[in-house]
Coordinates of C-alpha atoms and ligand atoms in Angstrom, one line a residue:
M1 CA 3.0 13.1 4.6
F2 CA 4.6 13.6 1.3
C3 CA 2.5 13.0 -1.8
Y4 CA 3.2 14.1 -5.3
Q5 CA 1.2 11.7 -7.4
C6 CA -1.2 14.1 -9.1
E7 CA -1.1 17.2 -11.2
E8 CA -2.6 19.3 -8.4
T9 CA 0.3 18.7 -5.9
I10 CA 1.1 21.8 -4.0
N11 CA 3.5 24.2 -5.7
N12 CA 4.1 21.4 -8.1
K13 CA 6.5 19.9 -5.6
G14 CA 4.5 17.8 -3.1
C15 CA 1.6 18.0 -0.6
T16 CA 3.2 17.9 2.9
T17 CA 0.6 18.7 5.5
A18 CA -2.7 18.0 3.7
G19 CA -3.5 17.2 0.1
A20 CA -4.9 19.9 -2.3
C21 CA -7.4 17.1 -3.0
G22 CA -8.6 17.0 0.6
K23 CA -6.6 13.9 1.6
K24 CA -5.4 14.2 5.2
G25 CA -1.8 13.6 6.3
D26 CA -2.6 10.4 8.2
V27 CA -4.6 8.9 5.3
A28 CA -1.7 9.7 2.9
N29 CA 0.7 8.0 5.2
L30 CA -1.5 4.9 5.6
Q31 CA -1.8 4.7 1.8
D32 CA 2.0 4.7 1.6
L33 CA 2.1 1.9 4.2
L34 CA -0.5 -0.1 2.3
I35 CA 1.5 0.2 -0.9
Y36 CA 4.6 -0.9 1.0
L37 CA 2.7 -4.0 2.2
M38 CA 1.6 -4.6 -1.4
K39 CA 5.2 -4.8 -2.3
G40 CA 5.7 -7.4 0.4
I41 CA 2.8 -9.4 -0.8
A42 CA 4.0 -9.2 -4.4
I43 CA 7.4 -10.5 -3.4
C44 CA 5.8 -13.4 -1.6
N45 CA 3.3 -14.2 -4.4
I46 CA 6.0 -14.1 -7.1
E47 CA 7.8 -16.9 -5.1
A48 CA 4.5 -18.7 -4.5
R49 CA 3.8 -18.6 -8.2
K50 CA 7.2 -20.0 -9.0
Q51 CA 6.4 -22.9 -6.7
G52 CA 3.0 -23.4 -8.4
K53 CA 1.1 -22.1 -5.3
N54 CA 0.0 -18.7 -6.6
N55 CA -2.5 -17.0 -4.2
E56 CA -5.4 -15.6 -6.3
E57 CA -6.8 -13.7 -3.4
A58 CA -3.5 -11.8 -3.3
D59 CA -3.6 -11.0 -7.0
K60 CA -7.0 -9.3 -6.6
F61 CA -6.1 -7.7 -3.3
I62 CA -3.0 -6.0 -4.8
I63 CA -5.1 -4.7 -7.6
D64 CA -7.8 -3.3 -5.4
N65 CA -5.4 -1.6 -3.0
L66 CA -3.3 0.0 -5.7
F67 CA -6.6 1.3 -7.1
A68 CA -7.9 2.5 -3.7
T69 CA -4.8 4.8 -3.4
I70 CA -5.4 6.6 -6.6
T71 CA -6.2 10.3 -6.4
N72 CA -9.7 11.2 -5.3
A73 CA -10.8 7.6 -4.7
N74 CA -10.6 6.9 -1.0
F75 CA -10.2 9.4 1.9
D76 CA -11.2 7.0 4.7
K77 CA -8.7 6.4 7.5
Q78 CA -10.4 3.4 8.9
Y79 CA -10.6 1.8 5.4
F80 CA -6.8 1.9 5.2
L81 CA -6.3 0.7 8.8
D82 CA -8.4 -2.3 8.0
K83 CA -6.7 -3.0 4.7
I84 CA -3.3 -2.9 6.4
Q85 CA -4.4 -5.6 8.8
E86 CA -5.9 -7.7 6.0
A87 CA -2.6 -7.3 4.1
I88 CA -0.5 -8.5 7.0
K89 CA -2.8 -11.6 7.4
L90 CA -2.8 -12.4 3.8
R91 CA 1.0 -12.0 3.4
E92 CA 1.6 -14.3 6.5
K93 CA -0.8 -16.9 5.0
I94 CA 1.3 -17.0 1.8
K95 CA 4.4 -17.3 3.9
D96 CA 2.8 -20.3 5.8
D97 CA 2.2 -22.0 2.4
V98 CA 5.5 -21.2 0.8
P99 CA 8.9 -20.7 2.4
I100 CA 10.1 -17.2 1.6
D101 CA 13.5 -15.8 2.1
P102 CA 12.8 -12.5 3.9
Q103 CA 14.6 -10.2 1.5
H104 CA 12.9 -7.0 2.4
D105 CA 11.3 -5.4 5.4
S106 CA 7.9 -5.3 3.6
V107 CA 7.8 -9.1 3.7
N108 CA 8.3 -9.1 7.5
W109 CA 7.0 -5.9 9.2
Q110 CA 3.8 -6.3 11.1
S111 CA 1.9 -4.6 13.9
D112 CA -1.7 -4.2 15.0
N113 CA -0.9 -1.3 17.3
E114 CA -2.1 2.0 15.8
E115 CA 0.7 4.1 17.2
E116 CA 3.3 1.7 15.7
I117 CA 1.4 1.7 12.4
F118 CA 1.4 5.4 12.1
E119 CA 5.1 5.5 13.2
K120 CA 6.0 3.0 10.5
S121 CA 3.8 4.8 7.9
E122 CA 6.0 7.9 8.2
K123 CA 9.2 6.0 7.6
I124 CA 8.5 4.1 4.4
G125 CA 7.0 6.8 2.2
I126 CA 8.3 8.4 -1.0
L127 CA 11.1 10.4 0.6
S128 CA 12.6 7.2 2.1
T129 CA 14.4 6.7 -1.3
E130 CA 17.2 9.3 -1.1
N131 CA 18.4 9.4 -4.7
E132 CA 16.1 11.7 -6.5
D133 CA 16.2 9.9 -9.9
I134 CA 15.7 6.4 -8.4
R135 CA 12.8 7.8 -6.4
S136 CA 11.4 9.4 -9.5
L137 CA 11.6 6.2 -11.5
R138 CA 10.2 4.0 -8.8
W139 CA 7.2 6.2 -8.3
L140 CA 6.6 6.7 -12.0
L141 CA 6.4 3.0 -12.2
I142 CA 4.1 2.7 -9.1
Y143 CA 1.8 5.4 -10.5
G144 CA 1.7 3.6 -13.8
L145 CA 0.8 0.4 -11.9
K146 CA -2.0 2.2 -10.0
G147 CA -3.5 3.2 -13.4
M148 CA -3.1 -0.3 -14.6
A149 CA -4.8 -1.7 -11.5
A150 CA -7.7 0.6 -12.0
Y151 CA -8.3 -0.6 -15.5
Y152 CA -7.7 -4.2 -14.6
H153 CA -10.2 -4.0 -11.8
H154 CA -12.9 -3.0 -14.2
A155 CA -11.9 -5.8 -16.6
Y156 CA -12.0 -8.5 -13.9
A157 CA -15.4 -7.2 -12.7
L158 CA -16.5 -8.4 -16.2
D159 CA -14.6 -11.7 -15.9
K160 CA -11.8 -10.8 -18.1
M161 CA -8.4 -11.7 -16.7
D162 CA -4.8 -12.0 -17.9
E163 CA -2.1 -13.7 -16.0
D164 CA 0.7 -11.7 -17.7
I165 CA -0.7 -8.4 -16.5
I166 CA -1.0 -9.7 -13.0
K167 CA 2.6 -11.0 -13.1
F168 CA 3.9 -7.7 -14.4
M169 CA 2.2 -5.7 -11.7
Q170 CA 3.8 -7.9 -9.0
E171 CA 7.2 -7.9 -10.6
G172 CA 7.0 -4.1 -11.0
L173 CA 6.1 -3.6 -7.3
A174 CA 8.8 -6.0 -6.2
G175 CA 11.2 -4.2 -8.5
T176 CA 10.8 -1.0 -6.5
T177 CA 12.2 -2.8 -3.4
K178 CA 15.4 -3.9 -5.2
D179 CA 18.6 -2.1 -5.8
L180 CA 17.9 -1.6 -9.5
S181 CA 19.9 0.9 -11.6
A182 CA 18.3 3.8 -13.3
D183 CA 18.5 2.0 -16.6
E184 CA 16.8 -1.1 -15.2
L185 CA 14.1 1.0 -13.8
V186 CA 13.6 2.9 -17.1
N187 CA 13.1 -0.5 -18.7
L188 CA 10.5 -1.5 -16.2
V189 CA 8.7 1.8 -16.7
M190 CA 8.7 1.2 -20.5
N191 CA 7.4 -2.3 -19.9
C192 CA 4.7 -0.8 -17.8
G193 CA 3.5 1.2 -20.9
E194 CA 3.5 -2.0 -23.0
I195 CA 1.5 -3.9 -20.5
G196 CA -0.7 -0.8 -20.1
V197 CA -1.7 -1.1 -23.8
K198 CA -2.5 -4.8 -23.1
T199 CA -4.6 -3.8 -20.0
M200 CA -6.6 -1.2 -21.9
A201 CA -7.2 -3.8 -24.7
L202 CA -8.4 -6.3 -22.1
L203 CA -10.8 -3.7 -20.7
D204 CA -12.0 -2.8 -24.1
K205 CA -12.7 -6.4 -24.8
A206 CA -14.4 -6.8 -21.5
N207 CA -16.6 -3.8 -22.1
T208 CA -17.5 -4.5 -25.8
S209 CA -18.1 -8.2 -25.4
T210 CA -20.4 -7.5 -22.4
Y211 CA -22.2 -4.4 -23.5
G212 CA -21.6 -4.2 -27.3
N213 CA -19.6 -1.8 -29.3
P214 CA -20.4 1.9 -28.5
E215 CA -22.5 3.5 -31.2
I216 CA -22.4 7.1 -32.4
T217 CA -25.0 8.6 -30.2
N218 CA -26.5 12.0 -29.4
V219 CA -26.8 12.3 -25.7
N220 CA -29.4 14.5 -24.0
I221 CA -27.7 16.9 -21.5
G222 CA -31.0 18.4 -20.3
V223 CA -33.3 17.1 -17.6
R224 CA -36.7 15.5 -17.4
S225 CA -39.4 15.9 -14.7
N226 CA -38.9 12.6 -12.9
P227 CA -36.7 12.3 -9.8
G228 CA -33.3 11.0 -10.8
I229 CA -30.2 9.0 -9.7
L230 CA -26.8 10.3 -10.8
I231 CA -24.1 7.8 -11.4
S232 CA -20.4 8.8 -11.7
G233 CA -17.0 7.2 -12.0
H234 CA -15.9 4.5 -14.5
D235 CA -17.6 1.3 -13.4
L236 CA -20.0 0.0 -16.1
K237 CA -21.1 -3.1 -14.2
D238 CA -22.4 -0.9 -11.4
L239 CA -24.4 1.1 -14.0
E240 CA -25.7 -2.1 -15.5
E241 CA -27.0 -3.3 -12.1
L242 CA -28.4 0.1 -11.2
L243 CA -30.3 0.3 -14.5
K244 CA -31.8 -3.2 -14.0
Q245 CA -32.9 -2.4 -10.5
T246 CA -34.4 1.0 -11.2
E247 CA -36.6 -0.2 -14.1
G248 CA -40.3 0.6 -13.7
F249 CA -40.0 2.9 -10.6
G250 CA -40.5 6.2 -12.4
V251 CA -36.9 7.2 -11.5
D252 CA -34.5 8.4 -14.2
V253 CA -30.8 7.6 -14.3
Y254 CA -28.3 10.2 -15.4
T255 CA -24.6 9.8 -16.0
H256 CA -22.0 12.2 -14.7
G257 CA -18.3 12.8 -15.5
E258 CA -16.6 9.7 -16.8
M259 CA -19.8 7.7 -16.9
L260 CA -21.0 9.8 -19.9
P261 CA -19.6 7.3 -22.5
A262 CA -22.0 4.6 -21.1
N263 CA -24.8 6.3 -23.0
A264 CA -23.3 4.9 -26.3
Y265 CA -23.3 1.2 -25.4
P266 CA -26.2 -0.8 -26.9
A267 CA -26.8 -2.7 -23.7
F268 CA -27.5 0.5 -21.8
K269 CA -29.2 2.4 -24.6
K270 CA -32.1 -0.1 -24.4
Y271 CA -33.1 1.3 -21.0
S272 CA -35.5 4.2 -21.6
H273 CA -34.9 5.5 -18.1
L274 CA -31.2 6.1 -18.8
V275 CA -32.0 9.6 -19.9
G276 CA -28.7 11.3 -20.5
N277 CA -25.7 13.0 -18.9
Y278 CA -26.0 15.6 -16.1
G279 CA -23.2 18.2 -15.6
S280 CA -19.6 17.9 -16.6
S281 CA -16.3 16.7 -15.1
W282 CA -15.5 15.6 -11.6
W283 CA -14.3 18.9 -10.1
K284 CA -17.6 20.6 -10.7
Q285 CA -19.5 18.1 -8.5
K286 CA -20.0 20.3 -5.5
E287 CA -22.1 22.7 -7.6
E288 CA -23.7 20.0 -9.8
F289 CA -24.5 17.4 -7.1
E290 CA -26.2 20.2 -5.1
K291 CA -28.5 21.0 -8.0
F292 CA -29.2 17.4 -8.9
N293 CA -31.5 17.0 -5.9
G294 CA -31.4 13.2 -6.0
P295 CA -29.0 10.5 -4.8
I296 CA -25.6 10.2 -6.4
L297 CA -23.6 7.0 -6.7
L298 CA -19.8 7.2 -6.9
T299 CA -18.4 4.1 -8.4
T300 CA -14.7 5.1 -8.6
N301 CA -12.7 8.3 -8.5
C302 CA -13.0 11.3 -8.7
L303 CA -14.7 12.1 -5.4
V304 CA -14.5 15.6 -4.0
P305 CA -15.0 15.9 -0.3
P306 CA -18.7 16.7 -0.2
R307 CA -20.6 19.6 1.2
D308 CA -22.9 19.0 4.2
S309 CA -25.8 20.2 2.1
Y310 CA -25.9 17.1 -0.1
K311 CA -23.7 14.7 1.8
D312 CA -26.6 12.5 2.9
R313 CA -27.5 11.9 -0.8
V314 CA -24.0 10.6 -1.8
Y315 CA -23.4 6.8 -1.9
M316 CA -20.1 5.1 -2.5
T317 CA -19.3 1.7 -3.7
G318 CA -16.3 -0.4 -4.8
I319 CA -12.9 1.1 -3.7
V320 CA -14.4 4.6 -3.0
G321 CA -14.3 5.7 0.6
F322 CA -15.1 8.8 2.6
E323 CA -15.9 8.9 6.3
G324 CA -19.6 9.5 7.0
L325 CA -20.9 8.7 3.5
K326 CA -23.1 5.7 2.9
Y327 CA -21.5 2.6 1.3
I328 CA -23.1 0.0 -1.0
P329 CA -21.4 -3.3 -0.2
D330 CA -19.8 -5.5 -2.9
R331 CA -21.4 -8.4 -4.7
K332 CA -21.4 -11.7 -2.9
N333 CA -21.6 -15.1 -4.4
G334 CA -22.6 -13.8 -7.8
S335 CA -25.6 -11.7 -6.6
P336 CA -25.7 -8.1 -7.7
K337 CA -25.1 -5.1 -5.5
D338 CA -28.2 -3.9 -3.7
F339 CA -29.2 -0.4 -4.7
S340 CA -32.7 -0.5 -3.2
E341 CA -31.8 2.2 -0.5
I342 CA -30.8 4.6 -3.3
I343 CA -33.9 3.9 -5.3
E344 CA -36.1 4.5 -2.2
L345 CA -34.4 7.8 -1.5
A346 CA -34.7 8.9 -5.1
K347 CA -38.4 8.5 -5.1
K348 CA -38.7 11.1 -2.3
C349 CA -36.4 13.6 -4.0
S350 CA -37.2 16.5 -6.4
P351 CA -36.3 16.2 -10.0
P352 CA -32.9 17.6 -11.0
E353 CA -32.5 21.3 -11.7
K354 CA -31.7 22.1 -15.3
I355 CA -28.0 23.2 -15.8
D356 CA -27.6 22.4 -19.6
E357 CA -29.8 21.7 -22.5
G358 CA -29.4 20.1 -25.9
E359 CA -27.3 17.2 -26.9
I360 CA -23.7 16.1 -27.4
T361 CA -22.4 13.5 -29.7
I362 CA -20.4 10.6 -28.3
G363 CA -19.6 7.0 -29.1
F364 CA -16.6 7.2 -31.4
A365 CA -14.8 4.2 -30.0
H366 CA -12.7 2.3 -32.5
N367 CA -15.5 0.2 -34.0
A368 CA -17.8 3.2 -34.7
T369 CA -15.0 5.4 -35.9
L370 CA -13.6 2.7 -38.2
S371 CA -17.1 2.3 -39.6
V372 CA -16.8 5.8 -41.0
A373 CA -13.1 5.5 -41.8
D374 CA -13.7 5.9 -45.5
K375 CA -15.3 9.2 -44.9
I376 CA -12.5 10.3 -42.6
V377 CA -9.8 9.2 -45.1
E378 CA -11.6 11.0 -47.9
A379 CA -11.8 14.2 -45.9
V380 CA -8.0 13.9 -45.2
K381 CA -7.2 13.2 -48.9
T382 CA -9.3 16.2 -50.0
S383 CA -7.7 18.4 -47.2
K384 CA -11.0 19.0 -45.6
I385 CA -9.3 17.6 -42.5
K386 CA -5.8 18.9 -42.3
R387 CA -4.8 17.7 -38.8
F388 CA -6.0 15.7 -35.8
V389 CA -5.1 16.7 -32.3
V390 CA -5.3 14.1 -29.5
M391 CA -6.5 16.0 -26.5
A392 CA -7.3 13.0 -24.3
G393 CA -6.7 12.8 -20.6
C394 CA -8.0 14.3 -17.4
D395 CA -9.7 17.5 -16.4
G396 CA -8.9 19.4 -13.2
R397 CA -10.1 22.3 -11.2
R398 CA -7.2 24.7 -11.5
T399 CA -7.8 27.8 -13.6
N400 CA -4.8 27.0 -15.9
R401 CA -7.0 24.4 -17.5
Q402 CA -8.8 27.2 -19.3
Y403 CA -5.9 26.7 -21.7
Y404 CA -7.6 23.6 -23.2
T405 CA -10.8 25.4 -23.9
D406 CA -8.9 28.3 -25.5
F407 CA -6.7 25.8 -27.5
A408 CA -9.8 24.0 -28.8
K409 CA -11.4 27.3 -29.8
A410 CA -8.3 28.5 -31.5
L411 CA -8.2 25.4 -33.8
S412 CA -9.0 26.1 -37.5
N413 CA -12.2 24.5 -38.9
D414 CA -10.1 21.8 -40.7
T415 CA -8.7 20.4 -37.4
V416 CA -10.4 17.5 -35.6
I417 CA -10.0 16.8 -31.8
L418 CA -9.6 13.2 -30.8
T419 CA -10.5 12.8 -27.2
A420 CA -11.1 10.4 -24.3
G421 CA -11.3 10.9 -20.5
C422 CA -12.8 13.7 -18.6
A423 CA -10.5 16.2 -20.4
K424 CA -13.3 16.5 -23.0
Y425 CA -15.5 18.6 -20.8
R426 CA -13.2 21.6 -21.5
Y427 CA -14.5 21.8 -25.0
N428 CA -17.2 19.2 -25.8
K429 CA -20.1 21.7 -25.3
L430 CA -18.5 24.5 -27.4
G431 CA -20.4 23.5 -30.5
L432 CA -17.3 23.1 -32.7
G433 CA -19.4 21.7 -35.6
D434 CA -18.5 19.0 -38.1
I435 CA -16.6 18.4 -41.3
D436 CA -18.9 16.6 -43.8
G437 CA -20.7 14.9 -40.9
I438 CA -17.6 14.1 -39.0
P439 CA -17.7 15.9 -35.6
R440 CA -14.8 18.1 -34.8
V441 CA -14.7 16.5 -31.4
I442 CA -14.4 12.8 -31.8
D443 CA -15.0 11.4 -28.4
A444 CA -13.8 7.8 -27.9
G445 CA -15.1 7.5 -24.3
Q446 CA -13.5 7.1 -20.9
C447 CA -9.8 7.6 -20.3
N448 CA -9.2 3.9 -20.8
D449 CA -10.8 4.3 -24.2
S450 CA -7.6 6.1 -25.2
Y451 CA -7.0 2.6 -26.4
S452 CA -9.6 3.3 -29.1
L453 CA -7.6 6.3 -30.2
V454 CA -4.5 4.1 -30.6
V455 CA -6.5 1.6 -32.7
I456 CA -7.8 4.5 -34.9
A457 CA -4.3 5.9 -35.3
Q458 CA -2.9 2.5 -36.2
K459 CA -5.6 2.1 -38.8
L460 CA -4.9 5.5 -40.3
S461 CA -1.2 4.6 -40.5
E462 CA -2.1 1.4 -42.3
V463 CA -4.4 3.2 -44.8
F464 CA -1.9 6.0 -45.5
G465 CA 1.1 3.6 -45.5
V466 CA 3.1 5.8 -43.0
E467 CA 4.5 5.4 -39.5
L468 CA 2.4 6.5 -36.5
N469 CA 4.6 9.6 -36.1
E470 CA 4.3 10.6 -39.7
L471 CA 0.5 10.9 -39.5
P472 CA -1.1 14.3 -39.4
I473 CA -1.8 13.8 -35.7
S474 CA -0.5 16.0 -32.8
Y475 CA -0.7 15.2 -29.2
N476 CA -1.7 17.8 -26.5
I477 CA -2.5 15.6 -23.5
S478 CA -3.7 16.8 -20.2
W479 CA -3.1 14.7 -17.1
Y480 CA -4.3 14.8 -13.6
E481 CA -4.2 11.4 -11.9
Q482 CA -2.4 8.1 -12.2
K483 CA -4.6 6.5 -14.9
A484 CA -3.3 9.3 -17.2
V485 CA 0.2 8.3 -16.2
L486 CA -0.5 4.8 -17.6
V487 CA -2.1 6.2 -20.7
L488 CA 1.0 8.3 -21.3
L489 CA 3.4 5.4 -20.7
S490 CA 1.3 3.3 -23.1
L491 CA 1.6 6.0 -25.9
L492 CA 5.4 6.1 -25.3
S493 CA 5.7 2.3 -25.5
L494 CA 4.0 2.5 -28.9
G495 CA 6.7 4.9 -30.0
V496 CA 4.6 8.0 -30.1
K497 CA 6.9 11.1 -30.1
N498 CA 6.5 14.8 -29.6
I499 CA 3.7 14.6 -27.0
M500 CA 2.9 17.9 -25.4
L501 CA 1.9 17.4 -21.8
G502 CA 0.2 19.8 -19.3
P503 CA -1.0 21.8 -17.7
T504 CA 2.2 21.2 -15.7
L505 CA 4.7 18.4 -15.9
P506 CA 4.5 15.8 -13.2
A507 CA 6.4 16.8 -10.0
F508 CA 7.6 13.2 -9.6
V509 CA 9.6 13.4 -12.8
S510 CA 13.1 14.5 -11.7
P511 CA 15.1 16.8 -14.1
N512 CA 17.3 13.8 -15.1
V513 CA 14.3 11.5 -15.8
L514 CA 12.7 14.4 -17.8
K515 CA 15.9 14.6 -19.8
I516 CA 15.6 10.9 -20.7
L517 CA 11.9 11.5 -21.7
V518 CA 12.9 14.5 -23.8
E519 CA 15.8 12.7 -25.5
K520 CA 13.9 9.6 -26.3
F521 CA 10.4 10.9 -27.0
N522 CA 10.7 14.7 -27.2
I523 CA 8.0 15.1 -24.6
Q524 CA 7.4 18.8 -24.1
P525 CA 5.5 20.9 -21.6
N526 CA 2.6 23.1 -22.9
S527 CA 3.0 26.9 -22.7
T528 CA 0.5 29.2 -24.3
V529 CA -2.0 28.6 -27.1
E530 CA -0.2 31.0 -29.4
N531 CA 3.2 29.2 -28.9
D532 CA 1.8 25.7 -28.9
L533 CA -0.2 25.7 -32.1
P534 CA 2.8 26.1 -34.4
T535 CA 4.9 23.8 -32.2
L536 CA 2.3 21.1 -32.8
K537 CA 2.1 22.0 -36.5
I538 CA -1.4 23.2 -36.2
V539 CA -2.6 26.1 -38.3
A540 CA -5.0 28.3 -36.3
Ligands
LIG1 FE1 -1.6 16.2 -3.1 FE2 -2.5 15.0 -5.4 FE3 -1.4 13.5 -3.4 FE4 -3.9 14.7 -3.1 S1 -3.3 13.0 -4.5 S2 -2.2 14.6 -1.6 S3 -3.5 16.6 -4.2 S4 -0.4 15.0 -4.7
LIG2 FE1 -11.1 12.1 -14.9 FE2 -10.8 11.8 -12.3 FE3 -8.6 11.3 -14.8 FE4 -10.8 8.8 -16.2 S1 -12.5 11.3 -13.4 S2 -10.0 10.8 -16.4 S3 -9.5 12.8 -13.5

C-alpha cells in the first residue's frame, strides 16, 4: 500500500504497511483499485453522455465510491471487493450501450478472481505515476474530487443535483488517466476549486431549503437522565429520520462531532428529544462513545476503529464500513431507513455519563450572521473588532493540534474567530466571550458550511467596498482529510491569498507544486503561535 491522502500520514510521507488511521494495507489497495475503476467508468460515461446515453446509475456510483474512500469512512475489505465487482459490471453495461474506444486500461481491466484483484490493486496505485509533480497534481485533483463527492452525496440525498458538477467530476477523473502537462493539471485543480464552491452552495441550498436556515442557538453540552442515541457524521437526512422514529419513546438524541450544527436548524429544533451535543470531535470517540452508554450511529466519516467494550453499540449507515459492526441499510423506494433496532437497544441502555456541562453558541451560517451584519460592521468601524481569523477545517488526534487551542487563547479580545468543521473543538469550549453580543467564536457549522464563511466575507467586502484580500481577515486553516482539500481549493479559486495551513503541509504536494501554490497564492505553513500571530497581522 501507499496512501498519503490525509494529514496523519506516517512521517508526513506516506503510510506503507498500515494506515495511521487503522486502514489495513489490503483495504488501501482495494480503494486504489476502486478509484481506478471509477476513472474507467468516468471515461465511458463521458462518451455515453456525448451520445445522449448518460448512465445516471454511474453518476451516483462514482460519487458514492469516491466518498467511501475518504479517510476514516470505510475500513471494510468485503465492501470494496463487492464494489469492484459492481463497478466492472456497470462499466461493461455502459460499453454494451455505447461503443467506446478503449483508450485506457481502466476501461478494460476485469477479473473476479481475488488473487488477480489484489495483484492488480498493487500495480495501479499512487506510485504508478513516476513523475513526482504529475503524481502530486493528479492526486491533489482526486482528493479534491473526493471532498466534492462527499458534499454532493449529501445534496443529492436531499434531491438537489447539478449536471455540471457531475460532468466535472467525471472529466477530472478521466483527466488523471491522460498525458496532461503540469499546467493542464494545475488548471483542472483550479477548476476543481471553482466547482467546489458550486458544490458547497448546492449543499447549502439543499440543507436550508429542507431544514430552514440555521438560527443562532445555545446548545446544551450536558446530559439528561433518559437513555440516549448518539448520532455522528455529516448526514442531516439520517438525523431527520432518526428524530422522527425516536419520538415518544423516552429516548434522547444527542449529536456528536460534525453533527453539532444540526442543533441550529429549525426543522430539528422542534424535536424536544434532540437534547444537545455530547463530547467533541471525532478522534475522541473511543473515550466518549465508551461513556455514552447508549447506541451510536455513524452516518459518515470520521470513524475510529472501535474498542471491543462498546463495539456492539456502534451502528453504521451510508458509505461507512467496518467489519463486525452493524449496518443500517439504505432507503428503498422512497421509504426511510429503519432505525428500530437502535431504538430498541437504546431503551435497554443506561443514560450517558456526564462529560461536559453548560452551553455553546452555534448557528452562525450566512443567513443568521448577515442578520446581525449591522452590529458586526459597527463593531469593525468602531475598532471593537480589529480582525477576524478564519480557523475552519478539521481536527485531528496528534498533539501538534494543541497549537490551535494555544493560538485561539493568544488572540486579543478584539479578534473574532470564524470557524466551520470539527476544527472548532480545539477552542469552542474555552469561553472566549463576546464583543457587544457577537461571540468571539462565530461557528458557521460543518466543514461544508465554510461556504457560509465565503458568503459572509463577500458581504463584508461589499459593505466596506474593498477586495476580499483587503478585508481584516486572516486565514489559519487546519486540515485533516479530503473535504478540507476541497475547501482549500475553493478558497484559492475565489482568489483568497496568504492562507496559513497546518498543522503540516500535505505530503501529496510535491516541492514544485508547493512552489506554484506559494507563488500564486502565498500559501504558508504554520509554525509557532508567537511567529504566526504577526505573520497573520494579528495583535496578541
Ligand atoms: Fe495513512 Fe491517512 Fe491514508 Fe489512513 S488515510 S492510510 S492515515 S494517509
Ligand atoms: Fe472532521 Fe472527520 Fe474533517 Fe467535516 S469529522 S471536518 S475531520
